[in-house]
CSV table of C-alpha atoms and ligand atoms in Angstrom, one decimal:
chain,number,residue,atom,x,y,z
A,562,MET,CA,0.0,0.0,0.0
A,563,ALA,CA,1.3,3.5,-0.9
A,564,LYS,CA,2.5,5.6,2.0
A,565,ARG,CA,-0.5,7.6,3.3
A,566,HIS,CA,0.0,11.4,3.8
A,567,ALA,CA,-1.4,13.7,6.5
A,568,GLU,CA,-1.4,17.5,6.8
A,569,ILE,CA,-1.9,18.7,10.3
A,570,VAL,CA,-2.8,22.3,11.3
A,571,GLY,CA,-1.5,23.3,14.7
A,572,ALA,CA,1.6,22.2,16.6
A,573,GLY,CA,0.2,22.1,20.1
A,574,PHE,CA,-0.2,19.0,22.3
A,575,ALA,CA,-2.8,17.5,20.0
A,576,GLY,CA,-1.2,18.2,16.6
A,577,LEU,CA,2.3,17.1,17.6
A,578,THR,CA,1.1,13.9,19.3
A,579,ALA,CA,-0.9,13.0,16.2
A,580,ALA,CA,2.1,13.8,14.0
A,581,CYS,CA,4.4,11.5,16.0
A,582,ALA,CA,1.8,8.7,16.2
A,583,LEU,CA,1.0,8.7,12.5
A,584,ALA,CA,4.6,9.0,11.3
A,585,GLN,CA,5.6,6.1,13.7
A,586,ARG,CA,2.9,4.1,11.9
A,587,GLY,CA,4.3,4.7,8.4
A,588,TRP,CA,2.5,7.9,7.3
A,589,SER,CA,4.3,10.9,5.8
A,590,VAL,CA,3.3,13.9,7.9
A,591,ARG,CA,3.5,17.7,7.6
A,592,VAL,CA,2.5,20.0,10.4
A,593,HIS,CA,1.7,23.7,9.9
A,594,GLU,CA,2.2,26.0,12.8
A,595,ARG,CA,1.2,29.6,12.5
A,596,GLY,CA,3.8,30.8,15.0
A,597,GLU,CA,7.3,31.6,13.8
A,598,ALA,CA,8.5,29.1,16.5
A,599,LEU,CA,7.0,26.3,18.5
A,600,ARG,CA,6.0,28.3,21.5
A,601,THR,CA,3.3,27.6,24.0
A,602,THR,CA,1.6,29.9,26.4
A,603,GLY,CA,0.2,28.9,29.8
A,604,ALA,CA,3.3,28.4,32.0
A,605,GLY,CA,2.9,25.0,33.5
A,606,ILE,CA,0.8,21.9,33.0
A,607,TYR,CA,-0.2,18.8,35.0
A,608,ILE,CA,0.1,15.6,33.1
A,609,TYR,CA,-1.5,12.6,34.7
A,610,GLU,CA,-0.9,8.8,34.2
A,611,ASN,CA,-3.0,8.8,31.0
A,612,GLY,CA,-1.1,11.6,29.3
A,613,LEU,CA,2.2,10.2,30.6
A,614,ARG,CA,1.4,6.9,28.9
A,615,VAL,CA,0.8,8.7,25.6
A,616,LEU,CA,4.1,10.5,25.9
A,617,GLU,CA,5.8,7.1,26.5
A,618,SER,CA,4.1,5.6,23.5
A,619,VAL,CA,5.3,8.4,21.1
A,620,GLY,CA,8.8,8.4,22.6
A,621,ALA,CA,8.6,11.9,24.3
A,622,TYR,CA,8.3,10.9,27.9
A,623,ASP,CA,11.9,11.0,29.1
A,624,ASP,CA,12.5,14.5,27.6
A,625,ALA,CA,9.1,15.8,28.8
A,626,ILE,CA,9.6,14.9,32.5
A,627,LYS,CA,13.3,15.9,32.7
A,628,GLY,CA,13.6,18.0,35.9
A,629,ALA,CA,9.9,18.0,36.6
A,630,PRO,CA,8.8,17.1,40.1
A,631,PHE,CA,6.6,14.1,40.8
A,632,ALA,CA,3.3,15.7,42.1
A,633,HIS,CA,2.2,13.3,44.8
A,634,THR,CA,-0.3,15.4,46.9
A,635,ARG,CA,-3.0,17.9,46.3
A,636,GLU,CA,-4.3,20.0,49.2
A,637,VAL,CA,-7.3,22.4,49.1
A,638,ARG,CA,-7.4,25.2,51.7
A,639,ASP,CA,-10.4,27.3,52.6
A,640,ASP,CA,-10.7,31.1,53.0
A,641,ARG,CA,-9.1,30.9,56.5
A,642,ASN,CA,-6.1,28.8,55.2
A,643,ARG,CA,-7.5,25.6,56.8
A,644,THR,CA,-6.9,22.4,55.0
A,645,ILE,CA,-10.3,21.0,53.8
A,646,SER,CA,-9.1,18.2,51.6
A,647,VAL,CA,-6.0,16.2,50.8
A,648,HIS,CA,-5.7,13.9,47.9
A,649,ARG,CA,-2.6,11.6,47.5
A,650,TRP,CA,-1.9,10.2,44.0
A,651,GLY,CA,-0.8,6.8,45.4
A,652,GLY,CA,-0.2,4.2,42.7
A,653,SER,CA,-0.4,6.5,39.7
A,654,ARG,CA,1.9,9.1,38.3
A,655,VAL,CA,1.4,12.9,38.0
A,656,PHE,CA,4.0,15.4,37.0
A,657,SER,CA,3.7,19.2,36.9
A,658,ILE,CA,5.9,20.4,34.1
A,659,VAL,CA,6.8,23.6,32.3
A,660,ARG,CA,4.7,23.5,29.2
A,661,GLN,CA,7.4,24.4,26.8
A,662,THR,CA,9.4,21.4,27.9
A,663,VAL,CA,6.6,19.1,26.8
A,664,ILE,CA,6.1,20.8,23.5
A,665,ASN,CA,9.9,20.6,22.9
A,666,ALA,CA,9.9,16.9,23.8
A,667,LEU,CA,7.0,16.2,21.4
A,668,ALA,CA,8.6,18.2,18.6
A,669,ALA,CA,11.9,16.3,19.1
A,670,ALA,CA,10.0,13.0,18.9
A,671,ALA,CA,8.2,14.2,15.7
A,672,ASN,CA,11.5,15.1,14.1
A,673,ARG,CA,13.0,11.7,14.9
A,674,ALA,CA,9.9,10.1,13.3
A,675,GLY,CA,10.5,12.1,10.1
A,676,VAL,CA,7.7,14.7,10.5
A,677,GLU,CA,8.1,17.9,8.6
A,678,ILE,CA,7.1,20.9,10.8
A,679,VAL,CA,6.6,24.2,8.9
A,680,THR,CA,6.4,27.3,11.1
A,681,GLY,CA,4.9,30.6,10.0
A,682,SER,CA,2.4,28.5,8.0
A,683,VAL,CA,-1.3,29.2,8.6
A,684,GLY,CA,-4.1,26.7,7.6
A,685,ALA,CA,-7.0,28.6,6.1
A,686,ILE,CA,-9.6,26.3,4.6
A,687,VAL,CA,-10.0,22.6,4.3
A,688,SER,CA,-12.4,20.5,2.2
A,689,THR,CA,-13.8,17.2,3.2
A,690,ASP,CA,-12.0,15.4,0.3
A,691,GLY,CA,-8.7,16.2,2.0
A,692,GLU,CA,-7.5,19.5,0.4
A,693,LEU,CA,-5.9,22.0,2.7
A,694,MET,CA,-5.5,25.6,1.6
A,695,LEU,CA,-2.9,27.7,3.4
A,696,ALA,CA,-3.3,31.4,4.0
A,697,LYS,CA,-0.5,32.1,1.5
A,698,GLY,CA,-2.7,30.5,-1.2
A,699,GLU,CA,-0.9,27.1,-1.6
A,700,LYS,CA,-3.0,24.0,-1.7
A,701,ARG,CA,-2.0,20.7,-0.1
A,702,LYS,CA,-3.7,17.4,-1.0
A,703,ALA,CA,-3.7,14.7,1.7
A,704,ASP,CA,-5.3,11.4,2.6
A,705,LEU,CA,-6.1,13.0,5.9
A,706,VAL,CA,-6.2,16.6,7.2
A,707,ILE,CA,-6.2,17.1,11.0
A,708,ALA,CA,-7.5,20.3,12.5
A,709,ALA,CA,-5.5,20.7,15.8
A,710,ASP,CA,-5.7,24.5,15.7
A,711,GLY,CA,-7.0,25.1,19.3
A,712,SER,CA,-10.3,26.3,20.7
A,713,ASN,CA,-10.7,29.1,18.1
A,714,SER,CA,-10.3,26.6,15.3
A,715,ARG,CA,-11.1,28.3,12.0
A,716,LEU,CA,-11.0,25.0,10.1
A,717,ARG,CA,-13.6,23.4,12.4
A,718,ASP,CA,-15.9,26.5,12.0
A,719,ALA,CA,-15.6,26.6,8.3
A,720,LEU,CA,-16.8,23.0,8.2
A,721,GLY,CA,-19.8,23.9,10.3
A,722,LEU,CA,-18.9,21.2,13.0
A,723,LEU,CA,-19.3,23.4,16.1
A,724,ALA,CA,-22.5,22.4,18.1
A,725,THR,CA,-22.0,24.5,21.2
A,726,ARG,CA,-19.4,26.8,22.7
A,727,LYS,CA,-20.2,27.9,26.2
A,728,TYR,CA,-18.1,30.6,27.8
A,729,LEU,CA,-17.8,30.0,31.5
A,730,VAL,CA,-18.0,32.5,34.3
A,731,ASP,CA,-14.4,32.1,35.3
A,732,GLY,CA,-10.9,32.3,33.9
A,733,CYS,CA,-7.3,32.1,35.0
A,734,THR,CA,-4.0,33.9,34.8
A,735,ARG,CA,-1.0,31.6,34.6
A,736,LEU,CA,2.6,32.4,35.2
A,737,LEU,CA,6.0,31.0,36.4
A,738,ILE,CA,8.0,32.4,39.3
A,739,ASP,CA,11.6,31.5,40.3
A,740,LYS,CA,12.0,29.0,43.0
A,741,THR,CA,13.6,30.2,46.3
A,742,ALA,CA,16.7,28.5,47.6
A,743,GLU,CA,14.6,26.6,50.0
A,744,GLU,CA,12.2,25.4,47.3
A,745,ARG,CA,15.2,24.3,45.1
A,746,ALA,CA,16.7,22.3,48.0
A,747,SER,CA,13.4,20.4,48.5
A,748,SER,CA,13.7,16.9,46.9
A,749,ASP,CA,10.3,15.7,48.1
A,750,GLY,CA,8.4,15.9,44.8
A,751,ALA,CA,5.6,18.5,44.5
A,752,THR,CA,2.7,19.2,46.7
A,753,THR,CA,0.1,21.3,44.9
A,754,VAL,CA,-1.9,23.7,47.1
A,755,GLU,CA,-5.1,25.3,46.1
A,756,TYR,CA,-6.0,28.3,48.3
A,757,TRP,CA,-9.4,29.9,48.1
A,758,SER,CA,-10.6,33.4,49.0
A,759,GLY,CA,-14.1,34.2,48.0
A,760,SER,CA,-14.4,33.4,44.3
A,761,ARG,CA,-10.6,33.7,43.8
A,762,ARG,CA,-8.1,30.9,43.9
A,763,VAL,CA,-4.3,30.6,44.0
A,764,LEU,CA,-2.9,27.3,42.8
A,765,TYR,CA,0.7,26.7,43.8
A,766,THR,CA,2.8,24.0,42.1
A,767,PRO,CA,6.5,23.5,41.8
A,768,CYS,CA,7.1,22.5,38.1
A,769,SER,CA,10.8,22.2,37.4
A,770,GLU,CA,14.1,22.4,39.2
A,771,THR,CA,13.9,26.2,39.0
A,772,ASP,CA,10.3,27.2,38.5
A,773,VAL,CA,7.0,27.3,40.4
A,774,TYR,CA,3.8,27.4,38.4
A,775,LEU,CA,1.0,29.7,39.7
A,776,ALA,CA,-2.5,29.7,38.4
A,777,LEU,CA,-4.7,32.6,39.7
A,778,THR,CA,-8.3,31.9,39.1
A,779,MET,CA,-11.2,34.4,39.2
A,780,LEU,CA,-14.5,35.3,37.8
A,781,ASP,CA,-14.3,36.7,34.3
A,782,SER,CA,-16.2,39.8,35.5
A,783,ASP,CA,-13.5,40.5,38.2
A,784,ASP,CA,-11.5,43.1,36.3
A,785,VAL,CA,-9.0,43.8,39.1
A,786,ALA,CA,-8.2,40.1,39.7
A,787,LYS,CA,-7.8,39.3,36.0
A,788,ALA,CA,-5.6,42.3,35.2
A,789,THR,CA,-2.1,41.5,33.9
A,790,PRO,CA,0.5,42.4,35.1
A,791,VAL,CA,-1.0,41.0,38.2
A,792,ASP,CA,-2.3,43.6,40.7
A,793,LYS,CA,-0.2,42.2,43.6
A,794,ASP,CA,-1.6,44.6,46.2
A,795,ALA,CA,-5.1,43.4,45.5
A,796,TRP,CA,-4.1,39.7,45.6
A,797,LYS,CA,-2.2,40.3,48.9
A,798,ARG,CA,-5.4,41.8,50.4
A,799,TRP,CA,-7.4,38.8,49.4
A,800,PHE,CA,-4.7,36.3,50.4
A,801,PRO,CA,-2.8,38.0,53.3
A,802,HIS,CA,-1.2,34.6,54.3
A,803,LEU,CA,0.4,34.4,50.8
A,804,GLU,CA,2.1,37.8,50.9
A,805,THR,CA,5.6,36.6,50.3
A,806,LEU,CA,4.6,34.3,47.5
A,807,ILE,CA,2.6,37.0,45.7
A,808,ASP,CA,5.5,39.5,46.1
A,809,ARG,CA,7.6,37.1,43.9
A,810,ILE,CA,5.2,37.5,40.9
A,811,GLY,CA,6.9,39.3,38.0
A,812,PRO,CA,5.3,41.3,35.1
A,813,ASP,CA,4.4,38.3,32.9
A,814,GLY,CA,1.2,36.4,33.0
A,815,ARG,CA,-1.5,35.4,30.6
A,816,TYR,CA,-5.3,35.4,31.3
A,817,ASP,CA,-7.7,33.0,29.5
A,818,ARG,CA,-11.4,32.6,30.0
A,819,PHE,CA,-12.6,29.0,30.4
A,820,ASP,CA,-14.9,27.5,27.8
A,821,LEU,CA,-16.6,24.2,26.9
A,822,ILE,CA,-16.8,23.1,23.3
A,823,ARG,CA,-19.0,20.3,21.8
A,824,LEU,CA,-19.0,19.4,18.2
A,825,LYS,CA,-21.7,17.8,16.1
A,826,ARG,CA,-19.1,15.3,14.9
A,827,TRP,CA,-15.3,15.0,15.4
A,828,SER,CA,-14.8,14.5,11.6
A,829,ALA,CA,-16.1,15.3,8.2
A,830,GLY,CA,-15.0,13.1,5.3
A,831,ARG,CA,-11.2,13.1,5.4
A,832,VAL,CA,-10.9,15.8,8.0
A,833,ALA,CA,-10.5,15.0,11.8
A,834,VAL,CA,-10.7,17.6,14.5
A,835,ILE,CA,-8.7,17.0,17.7
A,836,GLY,CA,-7.7,18.7,20.9
A,837,ASP,CA,-9.3,21.9,22.2
A,838,ALA,CA,-10.7,22.5,18.7
A,839,ALA,CA,-13.0,19.4,19.3
A,840,HIS,CA,-13.5,19.5,23.1
A,841,ALA,CA,-12.1,22.4,25.0
A,842,LEU,CA,-12.9,22.1,28.7
A,843,PRO,CA,-12.2,24.1,31.9
A,844,PRO,CA,-9.0,23.0,33.6
A,845,ASN,CA,-10.5,21.9,37.0
A,846,ILE,CA,-9.1,18.4,36.7
A,847,GLY,CA,-6.2,19.3,34.4
A,848,GLN,CA,-7.2,17.0,31.5
A,849,GLY,CA,-7.6,19.2,28.4
A,850,GLY,CA,-4.1,18.3,27.3
A,851,GLY,CA,-4.5,14.8,28.5
A,852,CYS,CA,-7.6,14.2,26.4
A,853,ALA,CA,-6.0,16.0,23.4
A,854,MET,CA,-3.0,13.7,23.5
A,855,MET,CA,-5.1,10.5,24.1
A,856,ASN,CA,-7.4,11.3,21.2
A,857,ALA,CA,-4.5,12.1,18.9
A,858,LEU,CA,-2.8,8.8,19.6
A,859,SER,CA,-6.0,6.7,19.4
A,860,LEU,CA,-6.8,8.4,16.0
A,861,SER,CA,-3.6,6.9,14.6
A,862,VAL,CA,-4.5,3.5,16.0
A,863,TYR,CA,-8.0,3.4,14.4
A,864,LEU,CA,-6.5,4.6,11.1
A,865,ASP,CA,-4.1,1.7,11.3
A,866,ARG,CA,-6.9,-0.8,11.9
A,867,GLU,CA,-9.3,0.4,9.3
A,868,LYS,CA,-8.0,1.6,5.9
A,869,ASP,CA,-11.2,3.4,4.9
A,870,ILE,CA,-10.5,6.9,6.4
A,871,PRO,CA,-14.0,8.2,6.9
A,872,ALA,CA,-15.0,4.9,8.4
A,873,ALA,CA,-12.0,4.8,10.7
A,874,LEU,CA,-12.8,8.3,11.9
A,875,GLU,CA,-16.3,7.3,12.8
A,876,THR,CA,-15.2,4.3,14.8
A,877,TRP,CA,-12.6,6.4,16.5
A,878,GLU,CA,-15.1,9.0,17.6
A,879,ARG,CA,-17.6,6.3,18.8
A,880,ALA,CA,-15.0,4.7,20.9
A,881,GLU,CA,-13.2,7.7,22.4
A,882,ARG,CA,-15.8,10.4,22.7
A,883,PRO,CA,-17.7,9.1,25.8
A,884,LEU,CA,-14.6,9.4,28.1
A,885,THR,CA,-13.9,12.9,26.8
A,886,GLU,CA,-17.5,13.9,27.5
A,887,HIS,CA,-17.3,12.4,31.0
A,888,THR,CA,-14.1,14.5,31.5
A,889,GLN,CA,-15.8,17.6,30.3
A,890,ARG,CA,-18.8,17.1,32.6
A,891,ILE,CA,-16.7,16.4,35.7
A,892,SER,CA,-14.5,19.4,35.0
A,893,TYR,CA,-17.5,21.6,34.5
A,894,TRP,CA,-19.2,20.5,37.7
A,895,LEU,CA,-16.0,21.0,39.7
A,896,GLY,CA,-16.0,24.7,38.6
A,897,LEU,CA,-19.6,25.4,39.9
A,898,PRO,CA,-18.6,26.0,43.5
A,899,THR,CA,-16.6,29.0,42.4
A,900,THR,CA,-19.7,31.2,42.7
A,901,TRP,CA,-21.0,29.6,45.9
A,902,PRO,CA,-20.8,31.2,49.4
A,903,PRO,CA,-17.4,30.2,50.9
A,904,ALA,CA,-18.9,28.1,53.8
A,905,VAL,CA,-21.1,26.0,51.5
A,906,ARG,CA,-18.2,25.6,49.1
A,907,ALA,CA,-15.8,24.5,51.8
A,908,LEU,CA,-18.3,21.9,53.1
A,909,THR,CA,-19.0,20.6,49.5
A,910,LEU,CA,-15.3,20.3,48.7
A,911,LYS,CA,-14.7,18.5,52.0
A,912,VAL,CA,-17.4,16.0,51.3
A,913,ALA,CA,-16.4,15.7,47.7
A,914,GLY,CA,-12.8,14.9,48.8
A,915,ARG,CA,-14.0,12.1,51.0
A,916,SER,CA,-16.6,10.5,48.8
A,917,LYS,CA,-15.1,7.5,47.1
A,918,TRP,CA,-17.7,7.6,44.3
A,919,LEU,CA,-16.8,11.3,43.5
A,920,VAL,CA,-13.1,10.7,43.7
A,921,LYS,CA,-13.5,7.8,41.3
A,922,GLN,CA,-15.4,10.0,38.8
A,923,ARG,CA,-12.8,12.7,39.1
A,924,THR,CA,-9.8,10.4,38.6
A,925,ARG,CA,-11.4,8.1,35.9
A,926,THR,CA,-9.7,9.9,33.0
A,927,ALA,CA,-6.3,10.1,34.8
A,928,LEU,CA,-6.4,6.3,35.5
A,929,HIS,CA,-7.7,5.3,32.0
A,930,ARG,CA,-5.3,3.3,29.9
A,931,PRO,CA,-5.3,5.1,26.6
A,932,THR,CA,-5.9,3.3,23.3
A,933,GLY,CA,-2.5,2.6,21.8
A,934,THR,CA,-0.6,2.5,25.1
B,1452,FAD,C1,-5.9,27.8,32.8
B,1452,FAD,C2,-5.7,26.5,32.1
B,1452,FAD,C3,-5.0,25.5,32.7
B,1452,FAD,C4,-4.8,24.3,32.1
B,1452,FAD,N1,-4.2,23.3,32.8
B,1452,FAD,C5,-4.1,22.0,32.2
B,1452,FAD,C6,-3.4,21.0,32.9
B,1452,FAD,O1,-2.9,21.1,34.0
B,1452,FAD,N2,-3.4,19.7,32.3
B,1452,FAD,C7,-3.9,19.5,31.0
B,1452,FAD,O2,-3.8,18.4,30.5
B,1452,FAD,N3,-4.6,20.5,30.4
B,1452,FAD,C8,-4.6,21.8,30.9
B,1452,FAD,N4,-5.3,22.8,30.2
B,1452,FAD,C9,-5.8,22.5,28.9
B,1452,FAD,C10,-4.7,22.5,27.8
B,1452,FAD,O3,-4.0,23.7,27.9
B,1452,FAD,C11,-5.3,22.4,26.4
B,1452,FAD,O4,-6.3,21.4,26.4
B,1452,FAD,C12,-4.3,22.0,25.4
B,1452,FAD,O5,-3.4,23.1,25.3
B,1452,FAD,C13,-4.9,21.8,24.0
B,1452,FAD,O6,-4.0,21.5,23.1
B,1452,FAD,P1,-4.3,21.7,21.5
B,1452,FAD,O7,-3.0,21.2,20.8
B,1452,FAD,O8,-5.6,21.2,21.2
B,1452,FAD,O9,-4.4,23.3,21.4
B,1452,FAD,P2,-3.4,24.5,21.6
B,1452,FAD,O10,-2.5,24.2,22.7
B,1452,FAD,O11,-4.2,25.7,21.6
B,1452,FAD,O12,-2.5,24.5,20.2
B,1452,FAD,C14,-3.1,24.9,19.0
B,1452,FAD,C15,-1.9,25.3,18.1
B,1452,FAD,O13,-2.4,25.6,16.8
B,1452,FAD,C16,-1.8,26.7,16.3
B,1452,FAD,N5,-2.7,27.3,15.3
B,1452,FAD,C17,-4.0,27.9,15.6
B,1452,FAD,N6,-4.6,28.2,14.5
B,1452,FAD,C18,-3.7,27.9,13.4
B,1452,FAD,C19,-3.8,28.0,12.0
B,1452,FAD,N7,-4.9,28.5,11.4
B,1452,FAD,N8,-2.8,27.6,11.3
B,1452,FAD,C20,-1.6,27.0,11.9
B,1452,FAD,N9,-1.5,26.9,13.2
B,1452,FAD,C21,-2.6,27.3,14.0
B,1452,FAD,C22,-1.6,27.6,17.6
B,1452,FAD,O14,-0.6,28.6,17.4
B,1452,FAD,C23,-1.1,26.5,18.5
B,1452,FAD,O15,0.3,26.3,18.5
B,1452,FAD,C24,-5.4,24.0,30.8
B,1452,FAD,C25,-6.1,25.1,30.2
B,1452,FAD,C26,-6.2,26.3,30.8
B,1452,FAD,C27,-6.9,27.4,30.1
């Protein structure tokens, strides 16, 4: 059989994972990234057992976790800095990692597999028979085109695949700060701490030998809290016990509003949509990237099993979509307490942290063994 060819638009977690997985299964693959370099925003990322298995499968694991601390415990603290729940990730892996390290690791694996990555190349229009038109006017014919162009995907929208896009009430500013000498000396892995104050949260996570990842979460209507550079005086008023931590914040930081995306279908003819373009979700259980990578890898597995491309894409969606939708639901529900009165929220989070059933629902995606691993 002649070598099959894929054109992929977007070199994020989804696009690069798909590129590695297809090239490793004998496809010729070209990836188009609109940026002039493979740069990712968003500071740090948690990658759980499921995503780590995908990284292993595509040969990017060792580079991705280099220097990243093993995140063994997650604590939640209420408005008075009292611990209300502690979750230990016994028996499964979680790493908190600098995002760029993961992208570099995936890009290196893609290069080793013979993928061509073209930067400064913008995908503009795609047709269901597998023709991709670039913004510069060139046309590329492929057996398969993959839209991995993020939550604002123009390829997806041009195909009319979007069913719903719900903007949520909250959003988040993410940034990295330098570790102190004491934090650098700690060799005890990473404890993540989520501090609450009203509708605002500070999530603290060591994520490399030199960096701490901070995620400041707030209502989208909270202009003071979502301002960048971060208004440190305001955040110190809301979190007086975190004054020295907040003082370490520099001028960088990126704010994003959370959203939830559902498609009518994940494919049309010879075009597949993956990652945030297909199923963006709020980050309350840190699984957007995990689902993006799982679905990118499984796509290549189904294409290997079934040579008829549209049929393979349908089987892939039928098999993989239910877990992604479960993940979206859980992540959405876990964001609801943001707007609740602090006492009700603290009680709910306490009960939720102790309920075996709820913990099982929350960790189902992380503990899932992805197709192809
Ligand atoms: C606050 C926050 C915290 C999060 N934390 C976690 C976490 O801890 N763990 C986790 O797993 N997930 C997390 N996520 C989710 C995760 O970031 C996303 O799910 C993931 O980045 C999706 O990857 P992607 O490749 O689909 O899209 P993206 O990362 O958006 O990549 C899309 C790529 O396509 C490129 N592109 C766009 N349009 C075009 C075009 N027309 N032509 C060419 N290139 C194009 C972009 O430049 C970009 O490089 C978080 C999200 C947020 C908002």
